[in-house]
PDB file of C-alpha atoms in Angstrom:
ATOM      1  CA  MET Q1017     -71.558 141.693 -20.291  1.00  0.00           C
ATOM      2  CA  SER Q1018     -72.487 138.113 -20.686  1.00  0.00           C
ATOM      3  CA  PHE Q1019     -75.025 138.372 -17.944  1.00  0.00           C
ATOM      4  CA  PHE Q1020     -76.692 141.536 -19.212  1.00  0.00           C
ATOM      5  CA  ILE Q1021     -76.830 140.021 -22.739  1.00  0.00           C
ATOM      6  CA  GLY Q1022     -78.596 136.990 -21.358  1.00  0.00           C
ATOM      7  CA  LEU Q1023     -81.005 139.037 -19.141  1.00  0.00           C
ATOM      8  CA  ARG Q1024     -81.963 141.050 -22.075  1.00  0.00           C
ATOM      9  CA  TYR Q1025     -83.101 138.033 -24.060  1.00  0.00           C
ATOM     10  CA  THR Q1026     -84.723 136.196 -21.076  1.00  0.00           C
ATOM     11  CA  LEU Q1027     -86.852 139.205 -20.370  1.00  0.00           C
ATOM     12  CA  SER Q1028     -87.944 139.727 -23.984  1.00  0.00           C
ATOM     13  CA  LYS Q1029     -91.193 141.333 -24.990  1.00  0.00           C
ATOM     14  CA  ARG Q1030     -94.483 139.447 -25.484  1.00  0.00           C
ATOM     15  CA  ASP Q1031     -94.023 139.235 -29.309  1.00  0.00           C
ATOM     16  CA  GLN Q1032     -90.471 137.661 -28.706  1.00  0.00           C
ATOM     17  CA  ARG Q1033     -91.756 134.939 -26.350  1.00  0.00           C
ATOM     18  CA  TYR Q1034     -90.051 132.220 -28.328  1.00  0.00           C
ATOM     19  CA  ILE Q1035     -86.710 133.999 -27.902  1.00  0.00           C
ATOM     20  CA  SER Q1036     -87.385 134.343 -24.206  1.00  0.00           C
ATOM     21  CA  PHE Q1037     -88.101 130.537 -23.989  1.00  0.00           C
ATOM     22  CA  VAL Q1038     -85.069 129.591 -25.808  1.00  0.00           C
ATOM     23  CA  SER Q1039     -83.060 131.742 -23.722  1.00  0.00           C
ATOM     24  CA  MET Q1040     -84.463 130.610 -20.434  1.00  0.00           C
ATOM     25  CA  PHE Q1041     -84.022 126.861 -21.488  1.00  0.00           C
ATOM     26  CA  SER Q1042     -80.309 127.571 -22.679  1.00  0.00           C
ATOM     27  CA  VAL Q1043     -79.609 129.334 -19.324  1.00  0.00           C
ATOM     28  CA  GLY Q1044     -81.194 126.587 -17.239  1.00  0.00           C
ATOM     29  CA  SER Q1045     -79.476 123.661 -19.268  1.00  0.00           C
ATOM     30  CA  MET Q1046     -76.237 125.499 -18.532  1.00  0.00           C
ATOM     31  CA  ALA Q1047     -76.874 125.807 -14.860  1.00  0.00           C
ATOM     32  CA  ILE Q1048     -77.814 122.167 -14.739  1.00  0.00           C
ATOM     33  CA  GLY Q1049     -74.569 121.180 -16.554  1.00  0.00           C
ATOM     34  CA  VAL Q1050     -72.300 123.258 -14.333  1.00  0.00           C
ATOM     35  CA  ALA Q1051     -74.046 121.908 -11.184  1.00  0.00           C
ATOM     36  CA  ALA Q1052     -73.537 118.274 -12.275  1.00  0.00           C
ATOM     37  CA  LEU Q1053     -69.832 119.056 -12.969  1.00  0.00           C
ATOM     38  CA  ILE Q1054     -69.449 120.459  -9.620  1.00  0.00           C
ATOM     39  CA  ILE Q1055     -71.139 117.664  -7.966  1.00  0.00           C
ATOM     40  CA  VAL Q1056     -69.162 114.915  -9.880  1.00  0.00           C
ATOM     41  CA  LEU Q1057     -65.762 116.695  -9.138  1.00  0.00           C
ATOM     42  CA  SER Q1058     -66.855 117.083  -5.534  1.00  0.00           C
ATOM     43  CA  VAL Q1059     -67.537 113.252  -5.273  1.00  0.00           C
ATOM     44  CA  MET Q1060     -64.263 112.312  -6.989  1.00  0.00           C
ATOM     45  CA  ASN Q1061     -62.307 114.639  -4.740  1.00  0.00           C
ATOM     46  CA  GLY Q1062     -63.972 112.996  -1.753  1.00  0.00           C
ATOM     47  CA  PHE Q1063     -63.284 109.633  -2.931  1.00  0.00           C
ATOM     48  CA  ASP Q1064     -59.598 110.574  -3.450  1.00  0.00           C
ATOM     49  CA  LYS Q1065     -59.290 111.907   0.006  1.00  0.00           C
ATOM     50  CA  GLU Q1066     -61.161 108.842   1.433  1.00  0.00           C
ATOM     51  CA  ILE Q1067     -58.817 106.283  -0.352  1.00  0.00           C
ATOM     52  CA  LYS Q1068     -55.502 108.182   0.643  1.00  0.00           C
ATOM     53  CA  GLY Q1069     -56.674 108.307   4.264  1.00  0.00           C
ATOM     54  CA  ARG Q1070     -57.484 104.610   4.233  1.00  0.00           C
ATOM     55  CA  LEU Q1071     -54.121 103.748   2.612  1.00  0.00           C
ATOM     56  CA  LEU Q1072     -51.990 105.937   4.970  1.00  0.00           C
ATOM     57  CA  LYS Q1073     -53.408 103.902   7.953  1.00  0.00           C
ATOM     58  CA  VAL Q1074     -52.344 100.502   6.620  1.00  0.00           C
ATOM     59  CA  MET Q1075     -49.271 100.973   4.767  1.00  0.00           C
ATOM     60  CA  PRO Q1076     -45.807 102.571   5.711  1.00  0.00           C
ATOM     61  CA  HIS Q1077     -45.173 106.067   4.305  1.00  0.00           C
ATOM     62  CA  LEU Q1078     -41.610 105.242   3.581  1.00  0.00           C
ATOM     63  CA  VAL Q1079     -39.976 101.862   3.117  1.00  0.00           C
ATOM     64  CA  VAL Q1080     -36.171 101.334   2.995  1.00  0.00           C
ATOM     65  CA  ILE Q1081     -35.279  97.898   1.328  1.00  0.00           C
ATOM     66  CA  PHE Q1082     -31.607  96.574   1.620  1.00  0.00           C
ATOM     67  CA  ASP Q1083     -29.907  94.193  -0.726  1.00  0.00           C
ATOM     68  CA  ASP Q1084     -28.659  92.230   2.176  1.00  0.00           C
ATOM     69  CA  THR Q1085     -30.599  91.418   5.385  1.00  0.00           C
ATOM     70  CA  LEU Q1086     -30.022  93.700   8.414  1.00  0.00           C
ATOM     71  CA  THR Q1087     -29.015  92.182  11.675  1.00  0.00           C
ATOM     72  CA  PRO Q1088     -30.868  93.249  14.951  1.00  0.00           C
ATOM     73  CA  LYS Q1089     -27.767  95.533  16.100  1.00  0.00           C
ATOM     74  CA  THR Q1090     -27.627  97.274  12.719  1.00  0.00           C
ATOM     75  CA  TYR Q1091     -31.370  97.659  12.333  1.00  0.00           C
ATOM     76  CA  LEU Q1092     -31.340  99.359  15.885  1.00  0.00           C
ATOM     77  CA  GLN Q1093     -28.578 101.704  14.942  1.00  0.00           C
ATOM     78  CA  LEU Q1094     -30.142 102.754  11.724  1.00  0.00           C
ATOM     79  CA  ARG Q1095     -33.638 103.088  13.599  1.00  0.00           C
ATOM     80  CA  ASN Q1096     -32.185 105.479  16.058  1.00  0.00           C
ATOM     81  CA  SER Q1097     -30.638 107.595  13.298  1.00  0.00           C
ATOM     82  CA  VAL Q1098     -33.712 107.864  11.270  1.00  0.00           C
ATOM     83  CA  LEU Q1099     -35.885 108.757  14.269  1.00  0.00           C
ATOM     84  CA  ASP Q1100     -33.527 111.726  14.785  1.00  0.00           C
ATOM     85  CA  GLN Q1101     -34.722 113.203  11.463  1.00  0.00           C
ATOM     86  CA  GLY Q1102     -37.510 115.644  11.293  1.00  0.00           C
ATOM     87  CA  ASN Q1103     -41.172 114.483  10.473  1.00  0.00           C
ATOM     88  CA  VAL Q1104     -40.369 110.811  11.705  1.00  0.00           C
ATOM     89  CA  GLU Q1105     -43.020 109.356  13.870  1.00  0.00           C
ATOM     90  CA  THR Q1106     -42.088 105.543  14.171  1.00  0.00           C
ATOM     91  CA  VAL Q1107     -39.592 103.221  12.648  1.00  0.00           C
ATOM     92  CA  GLU Q1108     -40.475  99.469  12.540  1.00  0.00           C
ATOM     93  CA  PRO Q1109     -38.585  96.523  10.818  1.00  0.00           C
ATOM     94  CA  LEU Q1110     -39.621  95.307   7.559  1.00  0.00           C
ATOM     95  CA  VAL Q1111     -39.816  91.685   6.528  1.00  0.00           C
ATOM     96  CA  ARG Q1112     -41.301  91.017   3.001  1.00  0.00           C
ATOM     97  CA  SER Q1113     -41.255  88.501   0.112  1.00  0.00           C
ATOM     98  CA  PHE Q1114     -43.257  87.901  -2.936  1.00  0.00           C
ATOM     99  CA  ALA Q1115     -45.375  84.821  -2.730  1.00  0.00           C
ATOM    100  CA  MET Q1116     -48.274  83.028  -4.083  1.00  0.00           C
ATOM    101  CA  LEU Q1117     -51.494  81.562  -2.412  1.00  0.00           C
ATOM    102  CA  SER Q1118     -53.123  78.560  -3.683  1.00  0.00           C
ATOM    103  CA  ALA Q1119     -56.534  77.191  -2.745  1.00  0.00           C
ATOM    104  CA  ASN Q1120     -59.543  75.494  -4.375  1.00  0.00           C
ATOM    105  CA  GLY Q1121     -57.488  75.208  -7.619  1.00  0.00           C
ATOM    106  CA  GLN Q1122     -56.933  79.090  -7.758  1.00  0.00           C
ATOM    107  CA  LYS Q1123     -53.728  80.991  -7.396  1.00  0.00           C
ATOM    108  CA  VAL Q1124     -53.203  84.774  -6.218  1.00  0.00           C
ATOM    109  CA  GLY Q1125     -49.753  86.349  -6.340  1.00  0.00           C
ATOM    110  CA  ALA Q1126     -49.101  89.180  -3.679  1.00  0.00           C
ATOM    111  CA  GLU Q1127     -46.518  90.665  -1.350  1.00  0.00           C
ATOM    112  CA  LEU Q1128     -46.066  88.991   1.908  1.00  0.00           C
ATOM    113  CA  ARG Q1129     -45.434  91.584   4.679  1.00  0.00           C
ATOM    114  CA  ASN Q1130     -44.850  91.541   8.415  1.00  0.00           C
ATOM    115  CA  LEU Q1131     -47.421  92.947  10.773  1.00  0.00           C
ATOM    116  CA  ASN Q1132     -46.874  93.308  14.544  1.00  0.00           C
ATOM    117  CA  SER Q1133     -49.054  95.225  17.313  1.00  0.00           C
ATOM    118  CA  ASP Q1134     -46.263  97.959  17.637  1.00  0.00           C
ATOM    119  CA  ASN Q1135     -46.828  98.652  13.904  1.00  0.00           C
ATOM    120  CA  PRO Q1136     -49.148 101.688  13.293  1.00  0.00           C
ATOM    121  CA  ALA Q1137     -50.678  99.603  10.460  1.00  0.00           C
ATOM    122  CA  PHE Q1138     -51.999  97.316  13.196  1.00  0.00           C
ATOM    123  CA  LEU Q1139     -54.554  99.778  14.265  1.00  0.00           C
ATOM    124  CA  GLY Q1140     -55.451 100.780  10.706  1.00  0.00           C
ATOM    125  CA  LEU Q1141     -56.012  97.148   9.764  1.00  0.00           C
ATOM    126  CA  SER Q1142     -58.254  96.679  12.702  1.00  0.00           C
ATOM    127  CA  GLU Q1143     -60.575  99.412  11.515  1.00  0.00           C
ATOM    128  CA  ASN Q1144     -60.698  97.800   8.022  1.00  0.00           C
ATOM    129  CA  LEU Q1145     -61.133  94.230   9.116  1.00  0.00           C
ATOM    130  CA  ILE Q1146     -64.476  92.745   7.912  1.00  0.00           C
ATOM    131  CA  GLU Q1147     -63.839  89.210   9.037  1.00  0.00           C
ATOM    132  CA  GLY Q1148     -61.750  87.452  11.678  1.00  0.00           C
ATOM    133  CA  ALA Q1149     -59.579  89.042  14.468  1.00  0.00           C
ATOM    134  CA  LEU Q1150     -56.099  90.338  14.587  1.00  0.00           C
ATOM    135  CA  SER Q1151     -55.363  88.332  17.656  1.00  0.00           C
ATOM    136  CA  ASN Q1152     -55.301  85.294  15.404  1.00  0.00           C
ATOM    137  CA  LEU Q1153     -51.888  86.550  14.080  1.00  0.00           C
ATOM    138  CA  ASP Q1154     -50.208  85.444  17.211  1.00  0.00           C
ATOM    139  CA  GLN Q1155     -46.546  84.084  16.758  1.00  0.00           C
ATOM    140  CA  GLY Q1156     -46.731  80.427  15.852  1.00  0.00           C
ATOM    141  CA  ASN Q1157     -50.121  80.474  14.520  1.00  0.00           C
ATOM    142  CA  PHE Q1158     -49.018  81.051  10.874  1.00  0.00           C
ATOM    143  CA  GLY Q1159     -52.186  82.793  10.249  1.00  0.00           C
ATOM    144  CA  VAL Q1160     -52.453  85.515   7.300  1.00  0.00           C
ATOM    145  CA  LEU Q1161     -54.574  88.459   6.739  1.00  0.00           C
ATOM    146  CA  ILE Q1162     -55.770  88.776   3.125  1.00  0.00           C
ATOM    147  CA  GLY Q1163     -57.806  91.346   1.350  1.00  0.00           C
ATOM    148  CA  SER Q1164     -61.389  90.635   0.275  1.00  0.00           C
ATOM    149  CA  PRO Q1165     -60.831  90.488  -3.462  1.00  0.00           C
ATOM    150  CA  MET Q1166     -58.121  87.708  -2.735  1.00  0.00           C
ATOM    151  CA  ALA Q1167     -60.534  85.615  -0.477  1.00  0.00           C
ATOM    152  CA  ARG Q1168     -63.381  85.766  -3.011  1.00  0.00           C
ATOM    153  CA  LYS Q1169     -60.980  84.583  -5.888  1.00  0.00           C
ATOM    154  CA  LEU Q1170     -59.595  81.826  -3.702  1.00  0.00           C
ATOM    155  CA  GLY Q1171     -63.046  80.773  -2.363  1.00  0.00           C
ATOM    156  CA  VAL Q1172     -61.793  80.877   1.297  1.00  0.00           C
ATOM    157  CA  VAL Q1173     -63.204  81.918   4.572  1.00  0.00           C
ATOM    158  CA  ILE Q1174     -61.778  82.449   8.126  1.00  0.00           C
ATOM    159  CA  GLY Q1175     -59.966  79.262   9.213  1.00  0.00           C
ATOM    160  CA  ASP Q1176     -59.567  77.732   5.848  1.00  0.00           C
ATOM    161  CA  ARG Q1177     -56.128  76.371   5.244  1.00  0.00           C
ATOM    162  CA  ILE Q1178     -54.223  77.570   2.088  1.00  0.00           C
ATOM    163  CA  THR Q1179     -50.886  77.010   0.570  1.00  0.00           C
ATOM    164  CA  LEU Q1180     -48.267  79.651   0.630  1.00  0.00           C
ATOM    165  CA  VAL Q1181     -45.795  79.229  -2.178  1.00  0.00           C
ATOM    166  CA  LEU Q1182     -42.313  81.125  -1.820  1.00  0.00           C
ATOM    167  CA  PRO Q1183     -39.837  82.087  -4.544  1.00  0.00           C
ATOM    168  CA  SER Q1184     -37.190  79.894  -3.192  1.00  0.00           C
ATOM    169  CA  LEU Q1185     -36.497  76.233  -3.762  1.00  0.00           C
ATOM    170  CA  THR Q1186     -36.216  73.198  -1.473  1.00  0.00           C
ATOM    171  CA  VAL Q1187     -33.673  70.513  -2.476  1.00  0.00           C
ATOM    172  CA  SER Q1188     -34.786  66.787  -1.894  1.00  0.00           C
ATOM    173  CA  PRO Q1189     -33.507  63.337  -3.034  1.00  0.00           C
ATOM    174  CA  VAL Q1190     -36.202  63.551  -5.896  1.00  0.00           C
ATOM    175  CA  GLY Q1191     -35.312  67.058  -7.176  1.00  0.00           C
ATOM    176  CA  MET Q1192     -35.980  70.668  -6.398  1.00  0.00           C
ATOM    177  CA  PHE Q1193     -39.292  72.133  -5.641  1.00  0.00           C
ATOM    178  CA  PRO Q1194     -40.725  75.524  -4.741  1.00  0.00           C
ATOM    179  CA  ARG Q1195     -40.628  76.086  -0.900  1.00  0.00           C
ATOM    180  CA  THR Q1196     -44.290  75.783   0.391  1.00  0.00           C
ATOM    181  CA  LYS Q1197     -46.015  76.261   3.864  1.00  0.00           C
ATOM    182  CA  MET Q1198     -49.598  75.632   4.954  1.00  0.00           C
ATOM    183  CA  VAL Q1199     -51.188  78.670   6.657  1.00  0.00           C
ATOM    184  CA  HIS Q1200     -54.669  79.505   7.660  1.00  0.00           C
ATOM    185  CA  VAL Q1201     -56.926  82.580   6.980  1.00  0.00           C
ATOM    186  CA  ALA Q1202     -56.844  84.676  10.129  1.00  0.00           C
ATOM    187  CA  GLY Q1203     -58.661  87.728   8.812  1.00  0.00           C
ATOM    188  CA  VAL Q1204     -59.987  89.362   5.780  1.00  0.00           C
ATOM    189  CA  PHE Q1205     -59.457  93.237   5.467  1.00  0.00           C
ATOM    190  CA  GLN Q1206     -61.146  95.703   2.944  1.00  0.00           C
ATOM    191  CA  VAL Q1207     -59.441  98.972   2.584  1.00  0.00           C
ATOM    192  CA  GLY Q1208     -60.725  99.838  -0.855  1.00  0.00           C
ATOM    193  CA  ALA Q1209     -57.568 100.151  -3.048  1.00  0.00           C
ATOM    194  CA  GLN Q1210     -55.071  97.772  -4.721  1.00  0.00           C
ATOM    195  CA  VAL Q1211     -53.803  96.881  -1.353  1.00  0.00           C
ATOM    196  CA  ASP Q1212     -56.695  94.509  -0.890  1.00  0.00           C
ATOM    197  CA  ALA Q1213     -55.633  92.323  -4.011  1.00  0.00           C
ATOM    198  CA  ALA Q1214     -51.856  92.672  -3.715  1.00  0.00           C
ATOM    199  CA  THR Q1215     -50.879  92.295   0.058  1.00  0.00           C
ATOM    200  CA  ILE Q1216     -50.725  89.306   2.618  1.00  0.00           C
ATOM    201  CA  MET Q1217     -49.937  90.167   6.368  1.00  0.00           C
ATOM    202  CA  MET Q1218     -48.385  87.715   8.760  1.00  0.00           C
ATOM    203  CA  HIS Q1219     -46.834  87.874  12.106  1.00  0.00           C
ATOM    204  CA  GLN Q1220     -43.138  88.990  11.851  1.00  0.00           C
ATOM    205  CA  ARG Q1221     -41.631  85.899  13.630  1.00  0.00           C
ATOM    206  CA  ASP Q1222     -43.538  83.506  11.499  1.00  0.00           C
ATOM    207  CA  ILE Q1223     -42.290  85.181   8.256  1.00  0.00           C
ATOM    208  CA  GLN Q1224     -38.769  85.164   9.508  1.00  0.00           C
ATOM    209  CA  LYS Q1225     -39.091  81.380  10.116  1.00  0.00           C
ATOM    210  CA  ILE Q1226     -40.738  80.632   6.965  1.00  0.00           C
ATOM    211  CA  LEU Q1227     -38.012  82.651   4.927  1.00  0.00           C
ATOM    212  CA  ARG Q1228     -35.218  81.296   7.312  1.00  0.00           C
ATOM    213  CA  LEU Q1229     -33.998  84.710   8.132  1.00  0.00           C
ATOM    214  CA  GLY Q1230     -33.419  84.001  11.744  1.00  0.00           C
ATOM    215  CA  ASN Q1231     -33.560  87.387  13.617  1.00  0.00           C
ATOM    216  CA  ASN Q1232     -32.675  89.333  10.601  1.00  0.00           C
ATOM    217  CA  PHE Q1233     -34.735  91.985   8.569  1.00  0.00           C
ATOM    218  CA  HIS Q1234     -35.025  92.954   4.964  1.00  0.00           C
ATOM    219  CA  GLY Q1235     -35.401  96.921   5.920  1.00  0.00           C
ATOM    220  CA  LEU Q1236     -37.370  99.612   7.547  1.00  0.00           C
ATOM    221  CA  GLN Q1237     -40.995 100.803   7.635  1.00  0.00           C
ATOM    222  CA  ILE Q1238     -41.393 104.438   8.494  1.00  0.00           C
ATOM    223  CA  SER Q1239     -44.328 106.354   9.467  1.00  0.00           C
ATOM    224  CA  LEU Q1240     -44.284 110.107   9.093  1.00  0.00           C
ATOM    225  CA  THR Q1241     -46.008 112.835  11.007  1.00  0.00           C
ATOM    226  CA  ASP Q1242     -47.098 114.405   7.742  1.00  0.00           C
ATOM    227  CA  PRO Q1243     -47.237 111.660   5.351  1.00  0.00           C
ATOM    228  CA  PHE Q1244     -47.837 113.949   2.353  1.00  0.00           C
ATOM    229  CA  LEU Q1245     -44.090 115.107   2.724  1.00  0.00           C
ATOM    230  CA  ALA Q1246     -43.065 111.483   2.160  1.00  0.00           C
ATOM    231  CA  GLU Q1247     -41.568 112.206  -1.310  1.00  0.00           C
ATOM    232  CA  ALA Q1248     -39.517 115.154   0.017  1.00  0.00           C
ATOM    233  CA  ASN Q1249     -38.269 113.188   3.074  1.00  0.00           C
ATOM    234  CA  ARG Q1250     -37.287 110.212   0.730  1.00  0.00           C
ATOM    235  CA  LYS Q1251     -35.078 112.477  -1.396  1.00  0.00           C
ATOM    236  CA  GLU Q1252     -33.620 114.061   1.907  1.00  0.00           C
ATOM    237  CA  PHE Q1253     -32.931 110.911   3.645  1.00  0.00           C
ATOM    238  CA  GLU Q1254     -31.452 109.301   0.559  1.00  0.00           C
ATOM    239  CA  ALA Q1255     -28.958 112.012   0.549  1.00  0.00           C
ATOM    240  CA  ILE Q1256     -28.192 112.104   4.244  1.00  0.00           C
ATOM    241  CA  PHE Q1257     -27.667 108.188   4.797  1.00  0.00           C
ATOM    242  CA  SER Q1258     -26.086 107.091   1.426  1.00  0.00           C
ATOM    243  CA  LEU Q1259     -27.030 103.497   2.143  1.00  0.00           C
ATOM    244  CA  GLU Q1260     -26.920 100.858  -0.485  1.00  0.00           C
ATOM    245  CA  ALA Q1261     -30.716 100.600  -0.199  1.00  0.00           C
ATOM    246  CA  GLN Q1262     -33.874 101.378  -2.166  1.00  0.00           C
ATOM    247  CA  TRP Q1263     -36.103 104.271  -0.634  1.00  0.00           C
ATOM    248  CA  ILE Q1264     -39.646 104.112  -1.785  1.00  0.00           C
ATOM    249  CA  SER Q1265     -42.381 106.450  -0.701  1.00  0.00           C
ATOM    250  CA  TRP Q1266     -46.077 105.482  -0.591  1.00  0.00           C
ATOM    251  CA  GLN Q1267     -46.669 108.028  -3.449  1.00  0.00           C
ATOM    252  CA  GLN Q1268     -44.299 105.951  -5.663  1.00  0.00           C
ATOM    253  CA  SER Q1269     -45.727 102.511  -4.605  1.00  0.00           C
ATOM    254  CA  MET Q1270     -49.403 103.769  -5.279  1.00  0.00           C
ATOM    255  CA  ALA Q1271     -48.434 105.747  -8.363  1.00  0.00           C
ATOM    256  CA  THR Q1272     -50.427 103.838 -10.735  1.00  0.00           C
ATOM    257  CA  LEU Q1273     -53.651 104.180  -8.759  1.00  0.00           C
ATOM    258  CA  PHE Q1274     -53.235 108.064  -8.352  1.00  0.00           C
ATOM    259  CA  ARG Q1275     -52.313 108.389 -12.037  1.00  0.00           C
ATOM    260  CA  ALA Q1276     -55.737 106.626 -12.885  1.00  0.00           C
ATOM    261  CA  MET Q1277     -57.592 109.007 -10.651  1.00  0.00           C
ATOM    262  CA  GLU Q1278     -55.956 112.049 -11.788  1.00  0.00           C
ATOM    263  CA  MET Q1279     -56.643 111.076 -15.292  1.00  0.00           C
ATOM    264  CA  GLU Q1280     -60.394 110.693 -14.456  1.00  0.00           C
ATOM    265  CA  LYS Q1281     -60.642 114.046 -13.135  1.00  0.00           C
ATOM    266  CA  ARG Q1282     -58.972 115.602 -16.198  1.00  0.00           C
ATOM    267  CA  VAL Q1283     -61.415 113.806 -18.456  1.00  0.00           C
ATOM    268  CA  VAL Q1284     -64.379 115.067 -16.409  1.00  0.00           C
TER     269      VAL Q1284
END
């Protein structure tokens, strides 16, 4: 009905040319507005898909964090049990700590996390590395991978030495001080999300040595065959294993980013 009404006024007689012009202008404006809306939504959906694709290559789909550290024996037992579950592709150890990087009078806080060549994130980071090389993360080098926003704020480049400050104290004859370690920038990555500004990567053995963990771990990093089932798997595994641990899916850890993107879509 709307189409025929619009067509009637668009094709008005010669003595109604003004009405015809207004009708054509209105229809054209509506067409341009709808086309612009479709284009904007398509771009936003594409951006959403691209960001999720990049994130899923560099971060675990599920993380299990224990209150106490895991011995290698306990880790292997849990690893084998988790691998027996559906949709699980790989299980790797997790070593993590909150830390602060300091250089050139600037300070940045972030999560320090282990990265080994066996970890699926290793390949993902290699694709998003804009400076340096992953080979610089060899055990004993105490090299770190940082995001491009972090590198810019600290004013550092490849090879620069920076101070890593840990949330634990060292007792000395003159008092207690935060534990620190000099590390060097081994590479700079750019994923295009909050991971760039909030994550520091280091070789697993180097982190264990800095944190004085011996051979122990903080938890598990799990990669899934279908990462979009992570939240469902989290609830399922949490019920199956009944561990005194915190299960976190990638949707939970990136909830703030995804809520902001969803809000933008609704506004549009």
